[in-house]
Coordinates of C-alpha atoms and ligand atoms in Angstrom, one line a residue:
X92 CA 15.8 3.0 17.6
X93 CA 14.5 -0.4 17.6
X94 CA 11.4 -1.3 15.4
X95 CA 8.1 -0.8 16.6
X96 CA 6.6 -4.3 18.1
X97 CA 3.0 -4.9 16.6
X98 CA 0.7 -3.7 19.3
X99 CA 3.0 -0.2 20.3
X100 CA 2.3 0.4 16.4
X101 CA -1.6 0.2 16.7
X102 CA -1.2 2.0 19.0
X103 CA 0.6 4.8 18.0
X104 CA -2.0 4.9 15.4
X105 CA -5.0 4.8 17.4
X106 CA -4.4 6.4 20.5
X107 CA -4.1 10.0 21.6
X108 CA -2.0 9.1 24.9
X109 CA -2.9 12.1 28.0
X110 CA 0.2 13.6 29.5
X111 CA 3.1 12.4 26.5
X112 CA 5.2 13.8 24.4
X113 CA 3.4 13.3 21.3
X114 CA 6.4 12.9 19.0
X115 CA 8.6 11.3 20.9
X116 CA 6.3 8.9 21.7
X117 CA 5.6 8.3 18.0
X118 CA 9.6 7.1 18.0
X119 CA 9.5 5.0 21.4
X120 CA 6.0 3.4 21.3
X121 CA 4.3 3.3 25.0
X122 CA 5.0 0.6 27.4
X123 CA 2.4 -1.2 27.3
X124 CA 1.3 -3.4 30.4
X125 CA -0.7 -6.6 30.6
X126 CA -1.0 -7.7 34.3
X127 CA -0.5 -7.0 38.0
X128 CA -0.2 -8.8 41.0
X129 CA 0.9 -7.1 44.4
X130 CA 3.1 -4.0 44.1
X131 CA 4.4 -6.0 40.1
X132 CA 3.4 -4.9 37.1
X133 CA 4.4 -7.3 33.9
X134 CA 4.4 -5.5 30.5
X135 CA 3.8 -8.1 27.4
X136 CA 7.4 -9.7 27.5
X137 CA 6.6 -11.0 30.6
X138 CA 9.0 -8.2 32.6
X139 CA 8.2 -7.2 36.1
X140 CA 8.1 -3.9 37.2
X141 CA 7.9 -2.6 40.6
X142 CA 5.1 -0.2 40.3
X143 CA 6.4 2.6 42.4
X144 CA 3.6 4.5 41.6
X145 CA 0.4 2.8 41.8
X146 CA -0.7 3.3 38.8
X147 CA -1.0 7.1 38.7
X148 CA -1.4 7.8 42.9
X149 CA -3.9 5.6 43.1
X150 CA -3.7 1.2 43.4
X151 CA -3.2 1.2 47.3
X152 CA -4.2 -2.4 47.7
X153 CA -1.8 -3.4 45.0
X154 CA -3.1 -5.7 42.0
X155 CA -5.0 -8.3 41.7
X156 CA -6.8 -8.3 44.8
X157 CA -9.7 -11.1 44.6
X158 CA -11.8 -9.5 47.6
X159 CA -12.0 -6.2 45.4
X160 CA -12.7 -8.5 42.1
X161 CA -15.4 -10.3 44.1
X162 CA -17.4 -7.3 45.2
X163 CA -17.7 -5.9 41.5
X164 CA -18.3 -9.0 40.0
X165 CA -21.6 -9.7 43.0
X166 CA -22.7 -6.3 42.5
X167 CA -22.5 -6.4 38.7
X168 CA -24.2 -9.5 38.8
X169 CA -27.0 -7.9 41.3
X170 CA -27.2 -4.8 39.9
X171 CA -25.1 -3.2 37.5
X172 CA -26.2 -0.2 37.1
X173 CA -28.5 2.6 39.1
X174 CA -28.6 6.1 39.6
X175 CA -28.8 8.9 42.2
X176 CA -31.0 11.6 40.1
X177 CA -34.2 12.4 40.7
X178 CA -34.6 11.2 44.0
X179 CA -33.5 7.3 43.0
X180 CA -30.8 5.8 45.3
X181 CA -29.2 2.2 45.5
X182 CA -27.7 0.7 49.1
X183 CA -24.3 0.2 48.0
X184 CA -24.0 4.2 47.5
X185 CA -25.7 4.9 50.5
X186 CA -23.9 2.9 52.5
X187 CA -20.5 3.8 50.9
X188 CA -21.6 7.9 52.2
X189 CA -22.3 6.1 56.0
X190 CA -19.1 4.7 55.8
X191 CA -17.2 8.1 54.7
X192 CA -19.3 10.8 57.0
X193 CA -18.2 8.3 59.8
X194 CA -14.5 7.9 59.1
X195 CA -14.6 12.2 58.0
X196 CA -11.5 13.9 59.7
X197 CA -14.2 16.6 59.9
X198 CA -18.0 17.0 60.6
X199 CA -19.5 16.0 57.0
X200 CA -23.2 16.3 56.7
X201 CA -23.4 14.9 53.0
X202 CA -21.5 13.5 50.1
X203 CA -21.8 13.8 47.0
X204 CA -20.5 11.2 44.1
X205 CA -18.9 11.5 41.1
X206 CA -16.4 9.8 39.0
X207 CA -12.9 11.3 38.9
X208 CA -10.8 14.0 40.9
X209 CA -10.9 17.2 38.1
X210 CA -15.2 16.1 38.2
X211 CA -15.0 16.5 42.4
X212 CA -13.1 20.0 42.3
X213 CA -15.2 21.0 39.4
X214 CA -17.9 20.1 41.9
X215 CA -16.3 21.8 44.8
X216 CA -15.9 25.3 42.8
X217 CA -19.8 24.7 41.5
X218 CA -21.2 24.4 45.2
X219 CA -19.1 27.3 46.4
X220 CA -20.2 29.6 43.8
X221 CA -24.2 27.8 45.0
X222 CA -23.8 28.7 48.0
X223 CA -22.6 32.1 48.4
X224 CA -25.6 33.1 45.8
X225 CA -27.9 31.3 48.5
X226 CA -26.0 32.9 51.3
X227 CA -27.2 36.4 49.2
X228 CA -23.4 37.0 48.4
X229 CA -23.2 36.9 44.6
X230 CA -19.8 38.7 44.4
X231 CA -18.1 36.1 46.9
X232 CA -16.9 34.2 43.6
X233 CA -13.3 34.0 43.2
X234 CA -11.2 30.4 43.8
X235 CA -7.7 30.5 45.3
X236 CA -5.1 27.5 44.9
X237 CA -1.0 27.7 44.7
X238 CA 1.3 27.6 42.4
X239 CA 2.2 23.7 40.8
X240 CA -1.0 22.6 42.5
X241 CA -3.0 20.3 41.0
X242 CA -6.3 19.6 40.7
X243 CA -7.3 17.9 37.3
X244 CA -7.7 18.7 33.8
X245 CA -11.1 19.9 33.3
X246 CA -11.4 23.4 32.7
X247 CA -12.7 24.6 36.2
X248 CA -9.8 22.2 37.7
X249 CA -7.7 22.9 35.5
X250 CA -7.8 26.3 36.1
X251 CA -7.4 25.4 39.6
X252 CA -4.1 23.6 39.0
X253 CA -1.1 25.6 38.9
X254 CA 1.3 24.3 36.2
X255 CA 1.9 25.9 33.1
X256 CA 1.2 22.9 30.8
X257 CA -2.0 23.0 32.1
X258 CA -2.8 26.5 30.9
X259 CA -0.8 27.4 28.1
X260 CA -2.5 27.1 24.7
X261 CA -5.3 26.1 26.6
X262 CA -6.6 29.9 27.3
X263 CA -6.6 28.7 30.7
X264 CA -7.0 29.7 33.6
X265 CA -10.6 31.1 33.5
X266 CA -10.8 34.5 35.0
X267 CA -11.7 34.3 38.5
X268 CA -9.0 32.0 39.7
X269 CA -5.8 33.2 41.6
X270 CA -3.2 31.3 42.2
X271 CA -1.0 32.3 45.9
X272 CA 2.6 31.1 46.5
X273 CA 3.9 28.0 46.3
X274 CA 5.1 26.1 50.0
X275 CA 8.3 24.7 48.8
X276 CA 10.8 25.6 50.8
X277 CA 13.9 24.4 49.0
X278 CA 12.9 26.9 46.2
X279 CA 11.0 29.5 47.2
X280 CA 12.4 29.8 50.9
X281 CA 14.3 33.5 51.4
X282 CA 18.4 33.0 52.3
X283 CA 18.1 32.6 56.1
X284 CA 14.6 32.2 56.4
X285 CA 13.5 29.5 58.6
X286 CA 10.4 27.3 58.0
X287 CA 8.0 29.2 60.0
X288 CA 9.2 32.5 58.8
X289 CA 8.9 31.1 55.3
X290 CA 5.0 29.7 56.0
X291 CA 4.5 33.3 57.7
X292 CA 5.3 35.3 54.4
X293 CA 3.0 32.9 52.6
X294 CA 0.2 33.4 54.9
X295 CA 0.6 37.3 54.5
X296 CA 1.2 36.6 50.7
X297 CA -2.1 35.0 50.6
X298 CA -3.6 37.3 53.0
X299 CA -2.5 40.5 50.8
X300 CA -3.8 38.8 47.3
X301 CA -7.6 38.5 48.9
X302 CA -7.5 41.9 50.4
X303 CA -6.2 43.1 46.9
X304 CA -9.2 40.9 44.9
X305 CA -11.2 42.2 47.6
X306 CA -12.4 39.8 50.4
X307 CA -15.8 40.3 49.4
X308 CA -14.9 38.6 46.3
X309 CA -13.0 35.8 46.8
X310 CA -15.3 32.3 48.7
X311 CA -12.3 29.7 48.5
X312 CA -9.1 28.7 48.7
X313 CA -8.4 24.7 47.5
X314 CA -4.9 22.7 49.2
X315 CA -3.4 19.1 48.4
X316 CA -2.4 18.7 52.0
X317 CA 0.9 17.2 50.4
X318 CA 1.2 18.5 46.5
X319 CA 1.5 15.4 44.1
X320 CA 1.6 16.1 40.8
X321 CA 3.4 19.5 41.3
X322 CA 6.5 17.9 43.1
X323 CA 5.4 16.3 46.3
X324 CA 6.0 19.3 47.9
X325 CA 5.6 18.6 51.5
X326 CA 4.6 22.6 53.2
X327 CA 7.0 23.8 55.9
X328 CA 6.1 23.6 59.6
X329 CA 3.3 26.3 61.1
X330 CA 2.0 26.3 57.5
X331 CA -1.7 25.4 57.3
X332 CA -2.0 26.4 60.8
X333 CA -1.5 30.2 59.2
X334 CA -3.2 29.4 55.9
X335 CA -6.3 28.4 58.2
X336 CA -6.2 32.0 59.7
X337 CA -6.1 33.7 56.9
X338 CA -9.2 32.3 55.6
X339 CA -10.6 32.5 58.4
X340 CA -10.7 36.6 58.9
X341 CA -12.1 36.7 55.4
X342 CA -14.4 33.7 55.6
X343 CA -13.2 32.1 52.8
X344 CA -14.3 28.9 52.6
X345 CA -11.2 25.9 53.1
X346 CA -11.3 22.9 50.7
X347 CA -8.9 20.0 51.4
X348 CA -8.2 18.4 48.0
X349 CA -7.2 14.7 49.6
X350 CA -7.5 13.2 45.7
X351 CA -3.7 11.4 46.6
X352 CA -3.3 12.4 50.4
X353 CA -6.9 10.9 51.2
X354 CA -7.0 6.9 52.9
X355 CA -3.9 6.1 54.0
X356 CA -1.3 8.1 51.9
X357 CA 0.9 9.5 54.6
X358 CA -0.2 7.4 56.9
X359 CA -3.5 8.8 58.4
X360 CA -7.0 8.2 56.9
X361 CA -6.7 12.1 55.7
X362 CA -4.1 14.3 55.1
X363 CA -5.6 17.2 57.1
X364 CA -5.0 15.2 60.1
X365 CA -1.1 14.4 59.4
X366 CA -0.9 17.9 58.4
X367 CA -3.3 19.0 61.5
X368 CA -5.6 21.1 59.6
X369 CA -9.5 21.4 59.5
X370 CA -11.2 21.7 56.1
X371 CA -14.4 23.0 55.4
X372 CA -15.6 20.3 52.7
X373 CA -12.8 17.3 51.4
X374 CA -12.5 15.7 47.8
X375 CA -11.9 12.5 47.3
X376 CA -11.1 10.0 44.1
X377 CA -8.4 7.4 43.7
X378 CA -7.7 5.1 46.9
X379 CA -11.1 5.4 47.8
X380 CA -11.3 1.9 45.5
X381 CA -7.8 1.5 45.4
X382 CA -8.8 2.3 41.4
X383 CA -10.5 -1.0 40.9
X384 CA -12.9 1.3 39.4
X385 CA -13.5 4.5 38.9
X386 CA -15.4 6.7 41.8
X387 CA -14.7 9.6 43.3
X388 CA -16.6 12.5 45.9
X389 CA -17.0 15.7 47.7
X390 CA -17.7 15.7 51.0
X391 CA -19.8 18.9 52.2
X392 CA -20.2 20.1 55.7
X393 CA -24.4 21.0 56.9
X394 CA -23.9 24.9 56.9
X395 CA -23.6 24.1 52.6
X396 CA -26.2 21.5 52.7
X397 CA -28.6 24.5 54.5
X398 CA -27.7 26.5 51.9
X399 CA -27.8 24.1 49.3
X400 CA -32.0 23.5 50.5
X401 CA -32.7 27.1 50.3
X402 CA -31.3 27.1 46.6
X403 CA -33.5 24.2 45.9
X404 CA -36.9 25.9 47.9
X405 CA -36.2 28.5 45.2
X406 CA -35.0 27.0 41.8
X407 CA -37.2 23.5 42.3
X408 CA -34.5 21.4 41.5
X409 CA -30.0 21.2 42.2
X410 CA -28.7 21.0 39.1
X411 CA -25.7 18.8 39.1
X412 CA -25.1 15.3 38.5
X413 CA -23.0 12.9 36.7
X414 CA -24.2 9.6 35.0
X415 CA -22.0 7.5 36.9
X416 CA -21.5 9.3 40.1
X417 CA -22.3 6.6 42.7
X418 CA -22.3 3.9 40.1
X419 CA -23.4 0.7 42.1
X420 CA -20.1 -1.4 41.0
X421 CA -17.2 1.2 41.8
X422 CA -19.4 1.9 45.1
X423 CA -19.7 -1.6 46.1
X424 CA -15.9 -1.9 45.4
X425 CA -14.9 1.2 47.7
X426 CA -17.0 -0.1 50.2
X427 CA -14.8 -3.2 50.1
X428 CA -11.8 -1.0 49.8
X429 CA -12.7 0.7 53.4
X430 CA -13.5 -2.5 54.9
X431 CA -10.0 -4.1 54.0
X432 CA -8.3 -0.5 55.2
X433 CA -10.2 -0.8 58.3
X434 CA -9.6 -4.9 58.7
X435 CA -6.0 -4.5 57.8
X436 CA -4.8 -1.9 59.9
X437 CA -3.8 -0.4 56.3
X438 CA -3.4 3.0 57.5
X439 CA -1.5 2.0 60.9
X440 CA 0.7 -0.3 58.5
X441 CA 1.4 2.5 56.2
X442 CA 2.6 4.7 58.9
X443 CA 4.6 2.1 59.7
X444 CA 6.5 1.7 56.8
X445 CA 6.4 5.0 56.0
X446 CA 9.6 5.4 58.4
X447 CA 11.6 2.9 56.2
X448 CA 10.9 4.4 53.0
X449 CA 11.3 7.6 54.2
X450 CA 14.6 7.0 55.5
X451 CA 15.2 5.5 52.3
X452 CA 14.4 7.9 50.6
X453 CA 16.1 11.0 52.4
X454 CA 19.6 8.6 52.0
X455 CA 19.4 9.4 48.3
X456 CA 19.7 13.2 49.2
X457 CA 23.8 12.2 48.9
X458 CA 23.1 11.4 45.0
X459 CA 25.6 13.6 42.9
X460 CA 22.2 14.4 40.9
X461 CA 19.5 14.9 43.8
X462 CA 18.9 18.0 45.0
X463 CA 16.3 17.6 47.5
X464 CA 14.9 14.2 48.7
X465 CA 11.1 15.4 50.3
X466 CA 8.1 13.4 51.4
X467 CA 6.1 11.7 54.0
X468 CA 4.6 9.0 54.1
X469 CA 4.4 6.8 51.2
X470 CA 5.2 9.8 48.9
X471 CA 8.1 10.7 47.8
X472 CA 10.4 13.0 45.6
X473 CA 13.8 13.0 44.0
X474 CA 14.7 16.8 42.5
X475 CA 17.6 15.9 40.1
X476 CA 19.6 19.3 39.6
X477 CA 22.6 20.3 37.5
X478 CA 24.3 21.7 40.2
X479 CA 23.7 20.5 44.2
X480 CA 25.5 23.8 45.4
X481 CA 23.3 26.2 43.7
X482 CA 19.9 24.5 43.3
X483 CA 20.2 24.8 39.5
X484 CA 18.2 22.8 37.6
X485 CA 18.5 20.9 34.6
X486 CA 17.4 22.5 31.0
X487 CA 14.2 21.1 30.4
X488 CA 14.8 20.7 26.8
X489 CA 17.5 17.7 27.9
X490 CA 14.1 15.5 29.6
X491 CA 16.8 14.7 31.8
X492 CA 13.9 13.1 34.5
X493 CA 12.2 11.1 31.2
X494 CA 15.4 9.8 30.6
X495 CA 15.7 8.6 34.4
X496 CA 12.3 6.9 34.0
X497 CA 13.4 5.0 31.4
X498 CA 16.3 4.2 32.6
X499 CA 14.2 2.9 36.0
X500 CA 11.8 1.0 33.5
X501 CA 15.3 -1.0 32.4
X502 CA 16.0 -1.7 36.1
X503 CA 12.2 -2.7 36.5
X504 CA 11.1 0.1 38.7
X505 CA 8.3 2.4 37.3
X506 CA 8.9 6.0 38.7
X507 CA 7.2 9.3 37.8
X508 CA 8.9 12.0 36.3
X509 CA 7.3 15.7 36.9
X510 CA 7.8 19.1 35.7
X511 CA 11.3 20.1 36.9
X512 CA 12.8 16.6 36.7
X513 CA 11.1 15.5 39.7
X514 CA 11.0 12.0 40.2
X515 CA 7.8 11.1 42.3
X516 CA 6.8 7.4 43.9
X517 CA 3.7 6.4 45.3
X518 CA 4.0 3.0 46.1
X519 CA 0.8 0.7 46.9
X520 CA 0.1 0.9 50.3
X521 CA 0.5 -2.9 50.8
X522 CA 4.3 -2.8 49.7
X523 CA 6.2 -5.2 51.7
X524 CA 9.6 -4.2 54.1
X525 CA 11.9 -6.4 51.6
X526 CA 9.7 -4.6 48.3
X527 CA 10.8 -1.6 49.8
X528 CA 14.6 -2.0 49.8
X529 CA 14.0 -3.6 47.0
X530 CA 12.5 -0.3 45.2
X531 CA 15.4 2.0 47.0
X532 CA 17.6 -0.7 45.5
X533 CA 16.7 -0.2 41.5
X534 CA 16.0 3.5 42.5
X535 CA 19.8 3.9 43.1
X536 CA 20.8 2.0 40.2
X537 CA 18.6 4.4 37.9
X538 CA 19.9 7.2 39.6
X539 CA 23.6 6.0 38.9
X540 CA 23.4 5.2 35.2
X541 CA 21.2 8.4 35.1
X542 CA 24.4 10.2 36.1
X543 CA 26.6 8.1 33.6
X544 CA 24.5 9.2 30.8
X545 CA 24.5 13.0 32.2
X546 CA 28.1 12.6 32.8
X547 CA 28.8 11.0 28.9
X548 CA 26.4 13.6 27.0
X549 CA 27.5 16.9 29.2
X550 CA 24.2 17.3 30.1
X551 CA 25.3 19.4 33.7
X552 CA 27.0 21.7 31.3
X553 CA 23.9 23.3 29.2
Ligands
LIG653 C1 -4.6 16.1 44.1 C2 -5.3 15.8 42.8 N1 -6.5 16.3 42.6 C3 -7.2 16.0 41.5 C4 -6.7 15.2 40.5 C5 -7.5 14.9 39.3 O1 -8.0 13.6 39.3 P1 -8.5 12.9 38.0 O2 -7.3 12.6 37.1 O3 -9.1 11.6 38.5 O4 -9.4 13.8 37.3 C6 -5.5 14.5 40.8 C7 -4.9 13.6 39.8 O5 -3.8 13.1 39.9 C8 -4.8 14.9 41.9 O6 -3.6 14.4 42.2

C-alpha cells in the first residue's frame, strides 16, 4: 500500500468520513477532489474523473456553472442571510415557493423549506402525525415505506429508510414505522410471476400489513418513485397505480419522496409523472440547486394546510423550523437552477438522452459479472453477481462492488457502489452524447478488469 500523500493523512486524522469503511479507509486515504467543470471532476494530481454520479444524486447542471455562481454571489452580497420564523419572509424564498407550487405535478397549496432530504421527510412524518391530531384522529400514527428505501439518516428518516446499515446498532427503526415489500422484481418476483402479478401481491402485501396494524393506525405510506440509494430499483409495471388504491381504501396519506427522482431525473420534472402517480404532498432537496448549495422542501397539499390553521387557532404557534430553511443564498440559487431547467429544455434534453444511456446501459446486461442492468432515465444500475444463472450474489465480505469503484476511479469514472454490489450512476443532467459513450466506455473497462481480479482471486467461488 502506497504511503499516505500529506493531505489524505490530515485527513484521516481529522475527519470522521459518512458512509466509509472506517478502517479501510484509514489504509487507502479518501480521494480527495479539488475542482469541477461540466460532468469532470479533477482530484489534486490534476486527474479527471467522469463524475457519473453528480456528486451524491445531486449536481444536474454539472460544475462550475457561472449563472449559479453569479446568483449566490448577488444575493450574498444583497442579503445574506434572513429567516422565515416568526412571520419574517425574504423575496428570493417566496418567489422560489411561486415557482415550485406552479411547476407541482400536483395541486400544492404551500411549501415548506428546509435544508437537506432526511430534514424534509423528518418534516413530512412531523406534519402527518399534526395533522391527524387536528383532524381529531390521534391513533392515525404509524409511517409505512419499503424495504432498501431510503430516506436519510436522521432518526425519523432513518427509520424510514429500509437498509440494515441504517438500523443496526443504531436501535433503529423507532417503533411506529413499518416497512412493506420491496418492488424489485429481479429478486423478489415469484418463478412465473409476471410484472403485474408481481405489483398485485405487493399491493395485497401492503394492503394486509395496514389491516393487520390496524387502518385506524397507520396515516402514511413514503415512495422514491425510482429507489436510489437502495439499488435503483425501478417498480414493475401496474405498480403505483395499485399502491395508490391501497392507500386509498384506508386513507393513508401518499408521500412522493422525489429527493433524486425530482427535476429532471428520469426525464420529467417529477417522478410521479414518469411513474404516473399522484402524491398527496412531495419532498424535495438536491437538483432543486443542482447542490450549489444546500436547500431542500416539502410541498403540502391545502386539506394539510387547513389542518395545519386549526392546530395553530389552538396551540398559538406551528412549532417547526430550521435555521437555514429558505436561506436567501441557496433560494436565490434554486431559483436560478429552475430558470436554466426551464430555459434549457433540461428536462426535454434529459429525456432525450435518457434513450442513449439507457441503451447503454441495458448492453452491459451481457457482462459475465452483471446480473441485472435496471434504470430510467438518467439512473442507472449494474447488479454484479457471482453466478448470472442463479441470481447469486457476491459474499459481501469480498467488497467485490468497492473494488469495482476503484477500479472505475483508475479508468477515471466515478461510480457508486451500494449494498449488494450495486453499481449506481447518476450522471449530471447536462452530460453530453459523446460524455456518454464515453462513460459506457470506462464503465466496461472497470467491469472487465473487475472480472480479471474476480477471476485471479476466486472470488465467484466463496
Ligand atoms: C430519496 C432520498 N431521500 C432522502 C435523502 C436524504 O437526503 P440528505 O442526504 O440530503 O439528508 C436521500 C439522499 O440521498 C435520498 O436519496
Amino acid at each position: 500500500m502506497a504511503p499516505l500523500s500529506n493531505l489524505a493523512a490530515r485527513d484521516v486524522e481529522t475527519l470522521l468520513h459518512p458512509y466509509s469503511n472506517l478502517v479501510r479507509l484509514r489504509e487507502t486515504g479518501p480521494l480527495i477532489i479539488e475542482r469541477g467543470e461540466g460532468v469532470y471532476v479533477y482530484d489534486t494530481e490534476g486527474k479527471p474523473y467522469i463524475e457519473g454520479m453528480a456528486g451524491l444524486w445531486c449536481t444536474a447542471l454539472g460544475y462550475g456553472n457561472e449563472e449559479l455562481v453569479e446568483a449566490a454571489t448577488a444575493q450574498m452580497r444583497k442579503l445574506s442571510f434572513a429567516h422565515l420564523f416568526s412571520g419574517r419572509s425574504h423575496d428570493p424564498a417566496i418567489e422560489l415557493a411561486e415557482k415550485l407550487k406552479e411547476i407541482a405535478p400536483v395541486a400544492i397549496s404551500k411549501v415548506f423549506f428546509c435544508g437537506s432530504g432526511s430534514e424534509a421527510n423528518d418534516t413530512q412524518i412531523k406534519l402527518v402525525w399534526y395533522f391527524n391530531n387536528a383532524l381529531g384522529r390521534p391513533q392515525k400514527k404509524k409511517i409505512v415505506s419499503r424495504v432498501k428505501a431510503y430516506h436519510g439518516v436522521t432518526i425519523a428518516a432513518a427509520s424510514l429508510t429500509g437498509l440494515p446499515g441504517n438500523h443496526r446498532d443504531f436501535d433503529l427503526p423507532l417503533p411506529g414505522f413499518l416497512h412493506t415489500g420491496c418492488p424489485h422484481y429481479y429478486r423478489f418476483a415469484e418463478n412465473g410471476e409476471s410484472e403485474e402479478e408481481f405489483a398485485s401481491r405487493l399491493a395485497a402485501e401492503l394492503d394486509a400489513l395496514i389491516v393487520k396494524g390496524g387502518p385506524d393506525t397507520v396515516a402514511a405510506f413514503i415512495a422514491e418513485p425510482v429507489m436510489g440509494a437502495g439499488g435503483v430499483i425501478v417498480p414493475p409495471k401496474t405498480y403505483f397505480e395499485k399502491i395508490m388504491t391501497v392507500c386509498a381504501k384506508y386513507d393513508v396519506f401518499m408521500i412522493s419522496d422525489e429527493v433524486i427522482c425530482g427535476f429532471g431525473r428520469l426525464g420529467t420534472a417529477f417522478g410521479c409523472e414518469k411513474l404516473n402517480f399522484a402524491p398527496q404532498s412531495i419532498s424535495i432537496a438536491k437538483a432543486m440547486s443542482s447542490a450549489y448549495l444546500p436547500i431542500a422542501g416539502v410541498m403540502i397539499p391545502e386539506a394539510m394546510y387547513q389542518a395545519l390553521l386549526t392546530e395553530s387557532k389552538k396551540l398559538g404557534v406551528f412549532g417547526h423550523g430550521f435555521t437555514y430553511g429558505g436561506h436567501p443564498v441557496s433560494a436565490a440559487v434554486a431559483l436560478k437552477a429552475l430558470e436554466i431547467y426551464t430555459r434549457d429544455r433540461i428536462f426535454e434534453k434529459a429525456a432525450t438522452r435518457g434513450v442513449q444511456f439507457q441503451a447503454r446501459l441495458k448492453a452491459l446486461a451481457e457482462h459475465p459479472l452483471v446480473g441485472e442492468a435496471r434504470g430510467l432515465g438518467l439512473i442507472g444500475g449494474l447488479e454484479l453477481v457471482a453466478d448470472k444463472k442463479t441470481k447469486r450474489s457476491f459474499d459481501p465480505q469480498r467488497g467485490v462492488g468497492a473494488r469495482c469503484a476503484q477500479f472505475g476511479e483508475a479508468e477515471g469514472l466515478i461510480v457508486r457502489s451500494v449494498l449488494g454490489d450495486v453499481m449506481t450512476l447518476c450522471p449530471p443532467l447536462i452530460i453530453s452524447e459523446p460524455e456518454i459513450d464515453d462513460l459506457f466506455d470506462r464503465l466496461k473497462r472497470t467491469l472487465d478488469k473487475t472480472l480479471d481480479w474476480v477471476t485471479r482471486e476466486h472470488i465467484a467461488d466463496s
